[in-house]
Short mmCIF file of C-alpha atoms and ligand atoms in Angstrom, two decimals:
data_model
loop_
_atom_site.label_atom_id
_atom_site.label_comp_id
_atom_site.label_asym_id
_atom_site.label_seq_id
_atom_site.Cartn_x
_atom_site.Cartn_y
_atom_site.Cartn_z
CA UNK A 1 -0.09 -0.16 -0.02
CA UNK A 2 2.77 2.50 1.25
CA UNK A 3 4.52 1.49 -2.01
CA UNK A 4 1.68 2.71 -3.86
CA UNK A 5 1.58 5.59 -1.97
CA UNK A 6 4.54 6.58 -2.97
CA UNK A 7 4.89 5.83 -7.15
CA UNK A 8 2.00 8.01 -7.02
CA UNK A 9 3.20 11.16 -5.28
CA UNK A 10 6.69 10.14 -7.27
CA UNK A 11 3.78 10.34 -10.16
CA UNK A 12 2.67 13.97 -8.99
CA UNK A 13 5.52 15.39 -8.23
CA UNK A 14 6.82 14.39 -12.42
CA UNK A 15 3.94 16.17 -13.42
CA UNK A 16 3.96 18.77 -11.67
CA UNK A 17 7.17 19.31 -12.45
CA UNK A 18 6.66 18.98 -16.64
CA UNK A 19 3.18 21.17 -16.67
CA UNK A 20 2.56 22.91 -13.63
CA UNK A 21 -0.05 25.51 -15.41
CA UNK A 22 -1.87 22.72 -15.08
CA UNK A 23 -1.12 21.10 -11.92
CA UNK A 24 -2.39 24.11 -10.20
CA UNK A 25 -5.14 23.96 -12.52
CA UNK A 26 -6.33 20.60 -11.10
CA UNK A 27 -5.95 21.11 -7.82
CA UNK A 28 -7.35 24.23 -7.68
CA UNK A 29 -10.33 22.03 -8.80
CA UNK A 30 -9.12 19.29 -6.09
CA UNK A 31 -9.85 21.56 -3.32
CA UNK A 32 -13.39 23.27 -4.05
CA UNK A 33 -14.31 19.55 -4.68
CA UNK A 34 -12.76 19.47 -0.85
CA UNK A 35 -15.09 22.90 0.32
CA UNK A 36 -17.92 20.30 -1.29
CA UNK A 37 -18.68 22.02 -4.61
CA UNK A 38 -20.52 20.33 -7.90
CA UNK A 39 -18.24 17.66 -10.04
CA UNK A 40 -19.40 19.87 -12.77
CA UNK A 41 -18.86 23.33 -11.79
CA UNK A 42 -15.25 21.40 -11.08
CA UNK A 43 -15.48 20.84 -14.81
CA UNK A 44 -14.83 23.83 -15.63
CA UNK A 45 -11.42 25.67 -16.15
CA UNK A 46 -11.49 29.63 -14.65
CA UNK A 47 -10.13 31.01 -17.76
CA UNK A 48 -6.42 33.65 -16.38
CA UNK A 49 -8.13 37.31 -16.82
CA UNK A 50 -4.97 37.61 -19.60
CA UNK A 51 -7.67 34.60 -20.97
CA UNK A 52 -10.80 36.07 -21.03
CA UNK A 53 -9.82 39.60 -21.55
CA UNK A 54 -9.33 37.55 -25.46
CA UNK A 55 -12.55 36.10 -25.32
CA UNK A 56 -14.46 39.79 -25.15
CA UNK A 57 -11.55 42.08 -26.42
CA UNK A 58 -13.52 43.65 -29.74
CA UNK A 59 -12.04 42.78 -33.55
CA UNK A 60 -12.47 47.11 -34.19
CA UNK A 61 -8.79 48.74 -32.99
CA UNK A 62 -10.91 51.67 -31.91
CA UNK A 63 -14.49 49.58 -30.62
CA UNK A 64 -10.82 46.65 -28.74
CA UNK A 65 -9.70 50.83 -26.08
CA UNK A 66 -12.93 51.48 -24.99
CA UNK A 67 -13.57 48.81 -24.16
CA UNK A 68 -10.13 48.58 -22.07
CA UNK A 69 -11.49 51.75 -20.35
CA UNK A 70 -14.05 50.09 -19.27
CA UNK A 71 -12.13 46.64 -18.19
CA UNK A 72 -9.14 49.71 -16.40
CA UNK A 73 -12.44 51.64 -14.77
CA UNK A 74 -11.21 54.45 -16.58
CA UNK A 75 -14.54 57.04 -16.85
CA UNK A 76 -12.43 59.83 -18.69
CA UNK A 77 -10.97 57.74 -21.19
CA UNK A 78 -14.70 55.66 -21.86
CA UNK A 79 -16.08 59.06 -22.60
CA UNK A 80 -13.54 60.72 -24.61
CA UNK A 81 -12.84 57.32 -26.66
CA UNK A 82 -17.23 57.20 -26.65
CA UNK A 83 -17.08 60.70 -27.82
CA UNK A 84 -14.92 60.40 -30.50
CA UNK A 85 -16.81 57.03 -31.78
CA UNK A 86 -20.35 59.06 -31.10
CA UNK A 87 -18.30 62.22 -33.80
CA UNK A 88 -16.69 59.10 -36.26
CA UNK A 89 -20.65 58.43 -37.18
CA UNK A 90 -21.17 54.66 -35.43
CA UNK A 91 -24.24 54.17 -34.44
CA UNK A 92 -25.19 54.08 -30.63
CA UNK A 93 -26.83 50.76 -29.50
CA UNK A 94 -23.78 49.71 -31.75
CA UNK A 95 -21.52 50.87 -29.14
CA UNK A 96 -22.99 49.97 -26.22
CA UNK A 97 -23.28 46.14 -26.68
CA UNK A 98 -19.94 45.80 -29.13
CA UNK A 99 -17.75 47.83 -27.23
CA UNK A 100 -19.29 49.18 -23.69
CA UNK A 101 -21.04 45.86 -22.77
CA UNK A 102 -17.88 43.29 -23.74
CA UNK A 103 -16.01 45.30 -21.08
CA UNK A 104 -18.03 45.24 -18.36
CA UNK A 105 -18.09 41.92 -18.81
CA UNK A 106 -14.94 40.81 -18.81
CA UNK A 107 -14.56 42.60 -15.22
CA UNK A 108 -17.57 40.24 -14.24
CA UNK A 109 -15.92 36.45 -15.06
CA UNK A 110 -12.90 37.51 -13.97
CA UNK A 111 -13.83 39.09 -10.60
CA UNK A 112 -16.14 35.93 -10.29
CA UNK A 113 -12.98 33.62 -11.00
CA UNK A 114 -11.82 35.14 -8.19
CA UNK A 115 -9.63 36.81 -9.96
CA UNK A 116 -10.65 40.35 -9.71
CA UNK A 117 -11.92 42.70 -6.54
CA UNK A 118 -15.70 44.95 -6.28
CA UNK A 119 -13.38 48.93 -6.35
CA UNK A 120 -12.99 47.38 -9.60
CA UNK A 121 -16.46 45.74 -10.58
CA UNK A 122 -18.36 49.90 -9.48
CA UNK A 123 -14.85 51.62 -11.91
CA UNK A 124 -15.77 49.54 -14.31
CA UNK A 125 -19.35 50.50 -13.90
CA UNK A 126 -19.11 53.93 -14.20
CA UNK A 127 -16.87 54.07 -16.64
CA UNK A 128 -19.76 52.77 -18.51
CA UNK A 129 -22.70 54.06 -17.27
CA UNK A 130 -20.20 57.04 -18.21
CA UNK A 131 -20.36 55.69 -22.40
CA UNK A 132 -23.45 54.94 -21.92
CA UNK A 133 -24.79 57.96 -21.60
CA UNK A 134 -23.01 60.35 -24.16
CA UNK A 135 -24.68 57.25 -26.85
CA UNK A 136 -28.08 58.35 -24.84
CA UNK A 137 -26.95 61.80 -24.80
CA UNK A 138 -27.13 61.19 -28.58
CA UNK A 139 -30.15 59.78 -29.88
CA UNK A 140 -31.79 62.87 -28.52
CA UNK A 141 -35.92 62.77 -28.93
CA UNK A 142 -37.24 61.06 -31.10
CA UNK A 143 -40.79 60.05 -30.62
CA UNK A 144 -41.60 56.62 -28.57
CA UNK A 145 -41.69 53.62 -29.47
CA UNK A 146 -43.28 52.56 -26.42
CA UNK A 147 -43.19 52.47 -22.77
CA UNK A 148 -40.82 50.04 -20.28
CA UNK A 149 -40.47 49.89 -16.96
CA UNK A 150 -37.15 48.28 -16.13
CA UNK A 151 -36.21 47.41 -12.44
CA UNK A 152 -34.01 44.32 -10.67
CA UNK A 153 -36.19 41.47 -8.51
CA UNK A 154 -36.51 42.06 -4.52
CA UNK A 155 -33.35 41.24 -2.45
CA UNK A 156 -31.16 41.45 -5.88
CA UNK A 157 -28.92 43.79 -5.78
CA UNK A 158 -27.18 43.09 -8.96
CA UNK A 159 -28.29 46.27 -11.50
CA UNK A 160 -25.10 46.67 -14.50
CA UNK A 161 -27.27 44.12 -16.65
CA UNK A 162 -30.53 45.34 -15.89
CA UNK A 163 -29.01 49.44 -16.41
CA UNK A 164 -27.53 47.62 -20.22
CA UNK A 165 -31.31 46.98 -20.68
CA UNK A 166 -32.49 50.22 -20.25
CA UNK A 167 -29.72 52.02 -21.69
CA UNK A 168 -30.29 49.73 -24.80
CA UNK A 169 -34.23 50.38 -24.33
CA UNK A 170 -33.96 53.28 -25.33
CA UNK A 171 -31.56 54.09 -27.64
CA UNK A 172 -34.73 51.69 -29.87
CA UNK A 173 -36.75 54.97 -28.82
CA UNK A 174 -38.50 53.71 -25.52
CA UNK A 175 -39.37 55.41 -23.17
CA UNK A 176 -38.30 53.35 -19.39
CA UNK A 177 -39.23 54.26 -15.89
CA UNK A 178 -35.68 52.69 -14.31
CA UNK A 179 -37.48 52.07 -10.85
CA UNK A 180 -34.47 50.33 -10.06
CA UNK A 181 -33.22 47.31 -8.22
CA UNK A 182 -34.42 45.41 -4.71
CA UNK A 183 -37.85 46.45 -6.27
CA UNK A 184 -41.06 44.68 -4.83
CA UNK A 185 -43.77 43.51 -6.73
CA UNK A 186 -46.84 45.76 -4.45
CA UNK A 187 -44.31 49.44 -5.98
CA UNK A 188 -44.81 47.63 -9.65
CA UNK A 189 -48.93 47.04 -9.42
CA UNK A 190 -49.54 50.84 -7.91
CA UNK A 191 -46.57 51.56 -10.86
CA UNK A 192 -48.47 50.17 -13.82
CA UNK A 193 -51.82 51.21 -12.33
CA UNK A 194 -51.00 55.19 -12.56
CA UNK A 195 -48.29 54.57 -15.45
CA UNK A 196 -49.74 54.01 -19.15
CA UNK A 197 -47.17 51.40 -19.76
CA UNK A 198 -46.39 48.81 -22.50
CA UNK A 199 -44.20 46.16 -20.94
CA UNK A 200 -42.10 45.34 -17.50
CA UNK A 201 -38.18 43.97 -17.48
CA UNK A 202 -37.49 42.79 -15.00
CA UNK A 203 -34.05 41.05 -14.09
CA UNK A 204 -32.72 38.23 -11.32
CA UNK A 205 -29.17 37.02 -10.74
CA UNK A 206 -29.12 35.06 -7.94
CA UNK A 207 -31.45 31.60 -7.32
CA UNK A 208 -32.70 32.85 -4.41
CA UNK A 209 -34.49 35.32 -6.00
CA UNK A 210 -36.05 34.70 -8.97
CA UNK A 211 -39.22 33.27 -7.35
CA UNK A 212 -40.03 36.51 -7.94
CA UNK A 213 -40.90 37.72 -11.49
CA UNK A 214 -43.05 34.44 -10.74
CA UNK A 215 -44.98 36.46 -8.25
CA UNK A 216 -44.40 40.16 -10.23
CA UNK A 217 -45.66 38.85 -13.58
CA UNK A 218 -49.45 36.24 -12.10
CA UNK A 219 -49.54 39.83 -10.06
CA UNK A 220 -49.58 41.45 -12.87
CA UNK A 221 -51.89 39.29 -15.02
CA UNK A 222 -55.02 40.87 -14.34
CA UNK A 223 -53.64 44.87 -15.52
CA UNK A 224 -52.84 43.12 -18.63
CA UNK A 225 -48.99 44.58 -19.10
CA UNK A 226 -46.69 41.74 -19.62
CA UNK A 227 -42.96 40.42 -17.60
CA UNK A 228 -39.78 39.94 -20.18
CA UNK A 229 -37.85 38.06 -17.81
CA UNK A 230 -34.24 38.22 -17.89
CA UNK A 231 -30.79 38.41 -16.35
CA UNK A 232 -28.32 35.02 -15.62
CA UNK A 233 -30.49 33.40 -12.89
CA UNK A 234 -33.48 32.01 -15.56
CA UNK A 235 -33.19 31.20 -18.43
CA UNK A 236 -36.19 30.34 -20.89
CA UNK A 237 -36.83 26.88 -18.62
CA UNK A 238 -37.76 28.49 -16.09
CA UNK A 239 -39.74 31.82 -17.44
CA UNK A 240 -42.12 28.78 -19.12
CA UNK A 241 -43.46 28.50 -15.54
CA UNK A 242 -45.83 30.10 -14.81
CA UNK A 243 -47.64 32.75 -17.08
CA UNK A 244 -47.64 37.09 -18.04
CA UNK A 245 -43.56 36.55 -19.26
CA UNK A 246 -41.42 36.40 -21.59
CA UNK A 247 -38.02 35.21 -21.48
CA UNK A 248 -35.20 37.35 -23.21
CA UNK A 249 -31.38 36.38 -22.47
CA UNK A 250 -30.12 40.06 -24.64
CA UNK A 251 -31.53 43.62 -24.27
CA UNK A 252 -31.91 43.03 -28.03
CA UNK A 253 -33.84 40.17 -26.70
CA UNK A 254 -36.02 42.78 -23.90
CA UNK A 255 -36.37 45.64 -27.19
CA UNK A 256 -37.33 42.80 -29.85
CA UNK A 257 -40.16 41.76 -26.84
CA UNK A 258 -40.85 45.51 -26.19
CA UNK A 259 -41.66 46.55 -29.68
CA UNK A 260 -44.07 43.05 -30.30
CA UNK A 261 -46.32 43.51 -27.33
CA UNK A 262 -46.40 47.59 -28.21
CA UNK A 263 -47.26 46.43 -31.24
CA UNK A 264 -50.62 44.89 -29.80
CA UNK A 265 -49.47 41.09 -29.46
CA UNK A 266 -50.45 38.83 -26.99
CA UNK A 267 -47.90 38.49 -24.48
CA UNK A 268 -48.12 34.43 -25.03
CA UNK A 269 -47.83 35.14 -29.85
CA UNK A 270 -44.20 37.22 -28.50
CA UNK A 271 -43.54 33.63 -26.03
CA UNK A 272 -43.20 31.88 -29.14
CA UNK A 273 -41.55 34.07 -31.39
CA UNK A 274 -38.28 33.93 -28.88
CA UNK A 275 -37.93 31.04 -28.51
CA UNK A 276 -38.58 30.27 -31.90
C1 LIG B 1 -21.23 41.62 -10.36
C2 LIG B 1 -21.72 41.27 -9.18
C3 LIG B 1 -21.85 41.71 -7.86
C4 LIG B 1 -22.42 43.22 -7.61
C5 LIG B 1 -23.13 43.69 -7.62
C6 LIG B 1 -22.88 44.96 -8.17
C7 LIG B 1 -24.09 45.34 -9.60
N1 LIG B 1 -24.16 47.15 -8.52
O1 LIG B 1 -24.23 44.99 -9.92
C8 LIG B 1 -21.61 42.90 -6.30
C9 LIG B 1 -20.44 43.04 -5.61
C10 LIG B 1 -22.34 43.88 -5.13
C11 LIG B 1 -22.54 41.75 -5.80
C12 LIG B 1 -22.97 41.30 -4.63
C13 LIG B 1 -23.32 39.44 -4.38
N2 LIG B 1 -23.53 38.60 -5.60
CO1 LIG B 1 -22.36 38.83 -6.82
N3 LIG B 1 -22.05 39.07 -8.53
C14 LIG B 1 -21.99 40.24 -9.72
C15 LIG B 1 -21.45 39.28 -10.92
C16 LIG B 1 -20.05 38.79 -11.26
C17 LIG B 1 -21.62 39.33 -11.81
C18 LIG B 1 -23.07 40.57 -12.19
C19 LIG B 1 -23.22 41.10 -13.09
O2 LIG B 1 -23.30 41.63 -13.30
N4 LIG B 1 -22.81 39.92 -15.04
C20 LIG B 1 -22.61 41.86 -16.46
C21 LIG B 1 -24.65 41.89 -16.75
C22 LIG B 1 -23.98 42.29 -17.81
O3 LIG B 1 -24.88 40.66 -16.46
P1 LIG B 1 -26.37 40.37 -16.59
O4 LIG B 1 -26.76 41.10 -15.15
O5 LIG B 1 -26.11 38.50 -16.77
O6 LIG B 1 -27.29 41.16 -18.28
C23 LIG B 1 -27.49 40.64 -18.95
C24 LIG B 1 -27.80 39.68 -19.23
O7 LIG B 1 -28.76 38.33 -18.27
C25 LIG B 1 -29.54 40.45 -20.09
N5 LIG B 1 -30.64 40.82 -18.76
C26 LIG B 1 -30.41 41.63 -17.96
N6 LIG B 1 -31.88 41.63 -17.47
C27 LIG B 1 -32.02 42.15 -18.88
C28 LIG B 1 -32.99 41.70 -18.63
C29 LIG B 1 -34.52 41.29 -20.08
C30 LIG B 1 -36.14 41.09 -19.42
C31 LIG B 1 -33.61 40.82 -20.46
C32 LIG B 1 -34.50 40.79 -22.59
C33 LIG B 1 -31.84 41.08 -20.53
C34 LIG B 1 -32.14 41.25 -19.73
O8 LIG B 1 -28.21 41.35 -20.04
C35 LIG B 1 -27.64 42.26 -19.94
C36 LIG B 1 -26.18 42.29 -20.67
O9 LIG B 1 -26.11 41.28 -22.25
C37 LIG B 1 -22.28 37.63 -11.03
C38 LIG B 1 -21.42 35.94 -11.21
C39 LIG B 1 -21.13 35.87 -12.86
N7 LIG B 1 -20.02 35.97 -13.44
O10 LIG B 1 -22.20 36.43 -13.15
C40 LIG B 1 -21.78 37.81 -9.91
C41 LIG B 1 -23.61 36.96 -8.94
C42 LIG B 1 -24.59 37.00 -10.15
N8 LIG B 1 -23.47 37.26 -7.24
C43 LIG B 1 -23.50 36.42 -6.83
C44 LIG B 1 -23.35 36.19 -5.59
C45 LIG B 1 -24.54 35.39 -3.73
C46 LIG B 1 -23.89 37.75 -4.55
C47 LIG B 1 -24.15 37.97 -2.87
C48 LIG B 1 -25.04 37.24 -2.18
C49 LIG B 1 -22.48 37.22 -2.91
C50 LIG B 1 -22.52 37.78 -1.15
N9 LIG B 1 -22.21 36.69 -0.64
O11 LIG B 1 -23.08 38.72 -0.42
C51 LIG B 1 -24.23 39.21 -3.29
C52 LIG B 1 -25.29 39.84 -3.37
C53 LIG B 1 -26.84 40.82 -2.91
C54 LIG B 1 -27.90 41.34 -3.06
N10 LIG B 1 -29.06 40.70 -2.25
O12 LIG B 1 -27.77 41.06 -4.28
C55 LIG B 1 -23.66 35.11 -7.05
C56 LIG B 1 -25.46 34.31 -7.00
C57 LIG B 1 -25.92 32.96 -7.05
C58 LIG B 1 -27.04 31.99 -7.61
N11 LIG B 1 -26.89 31.72 -9.30
O13 LIG B 1 -27.91 32.79 -6.36
C59 LIG B 1 -23.21 35.19 -8.64
C60 LIG B 1 -23.78 33.99 -10.01
C61 LIG B 1 -21.68 35.07 -8.39
C62 LIG B 1 -21.18 32.69 -7.68
N12 LIG B 1 -20.76 32.79 -8.52
O14 LIG B 1 -22.19 32.97 -6.46
N13 LIG B 1 -22.05 40.59 -7.33
#
């Protein structure tokens, strides 16, 4: 037995010598299994920060510079580069989706892998918001395509995605009432009853808050206003377990849903269209 352990140990050390990076990755996976995390999760080895950066970095050099400014949380540079792109005549929605968003996605994934800290996310978010604000200004007053109330559901403070969704909806002509984060179902009901709203968008990033989207959708059923549900905690399968709801993955899905609902389509028709 002891001989086998010795052999195994020797092989492990040999492997470590030959392939230190792979050894480190497998070692980390082993530790996480030791802490009781599921093997499926552990089979996905986290990318290194520079690999995450490469995964999201746009090919276009001007867009890539803006993405970098968001990653670094350089608010002034992000604003300057956004203004320069707008001056060049680039489409504001394209700037948000293809340059600003990849920046925040990079930072969030790096943070999730344990290689960044909260202040880095908050600075990146400030840089994102600075760029988004300029894109919105550029659009000026355009005829309203409809009115949407956007929120992050009760108990959840993750509002970066909701802010992007609101920005893209605005960029596509929708008036957005931004209700913020950690929003109570009752407050949405009150708003929908007192204002003319075509659609509500609800975001959830946590398994502990996603049920709030069910409560919200079903509570609003009587008002005839459907809820577009999104955020990393939900998927189409979950959203289809309750009524008056349509799942969307991306901010552009939110636009498609809002356009269809504002055109008078029933939520069930829109849901079917979105799953095609
Ligand atoms: C940033 C972040 C934070 C920041 C939030 C800052 C902020 N202002 O938002 C801070 C540090 C504050 C934070 C706190 C916490 N967090 Co956190 N956080 C994250 C992180 C790293 C990124 C989330 C994010 O912003 N992603 C980027 C945005 C752009 O993506 P998104 O929101 O999904 O939105 C996109 C789409 O989903 C879509 N979309 C969004 N909404 C909608 C709506 C519609 C209608 C449509 C169509 C589309 C759509 O469009 C967006 C753009 O593409 C994630 C891990 C990860 N990598 O996802 C963990 C994560 C969400 N957090 C988690 C946890 C547990 C927490 C804490 C409880 C930690 C703690 N113990 O204190 C607290 C939560 C407190 C609370 N009550 O909410 C867990 C949730 C686990 C779970 N499944 O339940 C995660 C998954 C981390 C993890 N791996 O465990 N967090």
